[in-house]
GROMACS .gro file of C-alpha atoms in nm:
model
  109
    1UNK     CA    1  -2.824  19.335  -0.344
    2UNK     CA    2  -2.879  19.564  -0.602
    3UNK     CA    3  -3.210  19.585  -0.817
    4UNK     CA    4  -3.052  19.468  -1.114
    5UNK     CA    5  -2.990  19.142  -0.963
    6UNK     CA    6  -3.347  19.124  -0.771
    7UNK     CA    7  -3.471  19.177  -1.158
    8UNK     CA    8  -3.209  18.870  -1.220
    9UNK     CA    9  -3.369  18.642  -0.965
   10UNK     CA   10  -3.741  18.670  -1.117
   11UNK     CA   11  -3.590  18.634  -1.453
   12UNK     CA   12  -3.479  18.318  -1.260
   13UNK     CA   13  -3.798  18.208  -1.117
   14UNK     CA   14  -3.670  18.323  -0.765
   15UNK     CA   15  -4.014  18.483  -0.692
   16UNK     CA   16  -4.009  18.498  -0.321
   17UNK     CA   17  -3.625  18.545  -0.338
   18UNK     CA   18  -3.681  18.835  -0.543
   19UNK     CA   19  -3.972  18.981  -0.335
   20UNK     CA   20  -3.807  18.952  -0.007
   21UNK     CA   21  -3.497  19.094  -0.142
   22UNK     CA   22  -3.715  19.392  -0.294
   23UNK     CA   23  -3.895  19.465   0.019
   24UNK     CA   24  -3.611  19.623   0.248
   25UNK     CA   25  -3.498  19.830  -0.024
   26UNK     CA   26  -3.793  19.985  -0.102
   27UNK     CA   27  -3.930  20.046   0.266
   28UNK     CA   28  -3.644  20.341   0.267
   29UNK     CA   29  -3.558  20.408  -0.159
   30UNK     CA   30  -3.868  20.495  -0.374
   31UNK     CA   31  -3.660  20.575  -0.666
   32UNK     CA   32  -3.761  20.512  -1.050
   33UNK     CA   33  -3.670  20.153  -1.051
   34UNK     CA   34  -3.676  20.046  -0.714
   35UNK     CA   35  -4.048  20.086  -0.755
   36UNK     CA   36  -4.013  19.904  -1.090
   37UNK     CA   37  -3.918  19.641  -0.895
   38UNK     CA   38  -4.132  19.637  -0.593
   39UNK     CA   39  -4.398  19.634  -0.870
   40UNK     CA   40  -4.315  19.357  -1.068
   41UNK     CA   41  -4.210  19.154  -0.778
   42UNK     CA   42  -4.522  19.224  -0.593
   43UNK     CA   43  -4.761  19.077  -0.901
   44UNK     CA   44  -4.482  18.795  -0.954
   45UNK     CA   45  -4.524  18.693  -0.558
   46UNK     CA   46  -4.911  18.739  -0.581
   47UNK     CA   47  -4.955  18.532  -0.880
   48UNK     CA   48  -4.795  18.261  -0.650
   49UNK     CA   49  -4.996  18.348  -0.367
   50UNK     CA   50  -5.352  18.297  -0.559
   51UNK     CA   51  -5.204  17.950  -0.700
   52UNK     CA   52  -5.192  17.815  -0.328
   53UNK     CA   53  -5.530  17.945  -0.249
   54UNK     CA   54  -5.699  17.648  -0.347
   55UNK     CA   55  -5.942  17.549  -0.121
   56UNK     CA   56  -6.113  17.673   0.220
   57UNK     CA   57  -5.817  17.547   0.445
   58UNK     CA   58  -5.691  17.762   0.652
   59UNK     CA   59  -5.343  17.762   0.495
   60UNK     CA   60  -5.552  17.878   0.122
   61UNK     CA   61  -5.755  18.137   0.302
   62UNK     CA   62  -5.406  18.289   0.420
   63UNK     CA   63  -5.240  18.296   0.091
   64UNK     CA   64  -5.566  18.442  -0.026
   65UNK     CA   65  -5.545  18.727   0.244
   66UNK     CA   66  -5.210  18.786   0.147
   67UNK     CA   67  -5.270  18.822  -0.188
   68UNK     CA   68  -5.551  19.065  -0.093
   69UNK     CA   69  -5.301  19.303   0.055
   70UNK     CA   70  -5.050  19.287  -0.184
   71UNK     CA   71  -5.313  19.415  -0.459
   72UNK     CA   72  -5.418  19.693  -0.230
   73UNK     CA   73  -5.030  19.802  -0.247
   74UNK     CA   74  -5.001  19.767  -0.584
   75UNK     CA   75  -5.317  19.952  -0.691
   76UNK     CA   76  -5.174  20.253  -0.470
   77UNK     CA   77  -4.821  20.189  -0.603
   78UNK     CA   78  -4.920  20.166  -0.994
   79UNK     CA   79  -5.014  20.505  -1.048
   80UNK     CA   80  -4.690  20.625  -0.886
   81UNK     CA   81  -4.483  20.427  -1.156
   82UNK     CA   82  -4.405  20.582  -1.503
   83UNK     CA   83  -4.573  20.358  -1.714
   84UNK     CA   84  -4.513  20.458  -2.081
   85UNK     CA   85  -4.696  20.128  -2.235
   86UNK     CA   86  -4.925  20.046  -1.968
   87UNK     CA   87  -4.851  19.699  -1.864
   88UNK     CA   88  -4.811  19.800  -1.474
   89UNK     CA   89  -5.150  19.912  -1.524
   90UNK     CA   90  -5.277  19.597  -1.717
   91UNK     CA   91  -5.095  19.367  -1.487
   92UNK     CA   92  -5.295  19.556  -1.168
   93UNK     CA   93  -5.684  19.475  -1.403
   94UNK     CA   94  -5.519  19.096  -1.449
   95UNK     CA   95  -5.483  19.046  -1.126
   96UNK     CA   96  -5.849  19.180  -0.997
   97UNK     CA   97  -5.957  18.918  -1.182
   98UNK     CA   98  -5.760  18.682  -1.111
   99UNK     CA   99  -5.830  18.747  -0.730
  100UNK     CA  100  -6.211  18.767  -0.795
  101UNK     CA  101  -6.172  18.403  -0.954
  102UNK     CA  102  -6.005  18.278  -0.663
  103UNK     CA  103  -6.191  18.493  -0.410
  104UNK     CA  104  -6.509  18.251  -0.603
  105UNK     CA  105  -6.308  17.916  -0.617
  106UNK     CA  106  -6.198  17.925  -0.282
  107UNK     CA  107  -6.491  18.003  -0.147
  108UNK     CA  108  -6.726  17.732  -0.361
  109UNK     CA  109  -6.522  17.406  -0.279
   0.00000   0.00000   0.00000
């Protein structure tokens, strides 16, 4: 699979597609937009992590811990990315608050 068509499949709403197709390539290519897409698909499979972290069941709290490490990869991925208009770097402050919102939902119910 190339990255064009990983960058096809979230243009698709293939999220975990896309992110599990990313992941293999990137563990040995960190190339320009390889990364672009390890990034992108990272915050697109996060966002759907935090929606399933709903409550304090055990399957929430996992999706919640998941989503945890994926934003400590992409706060030490962001900075490596050439980010002319700075939406990698917006996208990372979204999602810390996002996470600190569900970190507080999931932990009040």
């Amino acid at each position: 699979m190339t990255v064009k068509e990983i960058f096809e499949l979230r243009r698709e709403g293939k999220v975990e597609e896309a992110y599990n197709a990313i992941l293999p390539m990137y563990r040995v290519h960190h190339g320009k937009y390889t990364s672009l897409a390890m990034f992108w698909c990272a915050v697109d499979m996060m966002n759907v992590l935090l929606s399933k972290a709903v409550d304090a069941s055990d399957a929430s709290l996992a999706a919640l811990a998941e989503a945890e490490k994926i934003y400590l990869s992409l706060q030490r991925l962001a900075p490596k990315i050439y980010d002319e208009s700075g939406a990698c770097l917006q996208a990372v402050l979204n999602l810390a608050g996002a996470l600190q919102s569900t970190r507080i939902r999931v932990k009040v119910k």
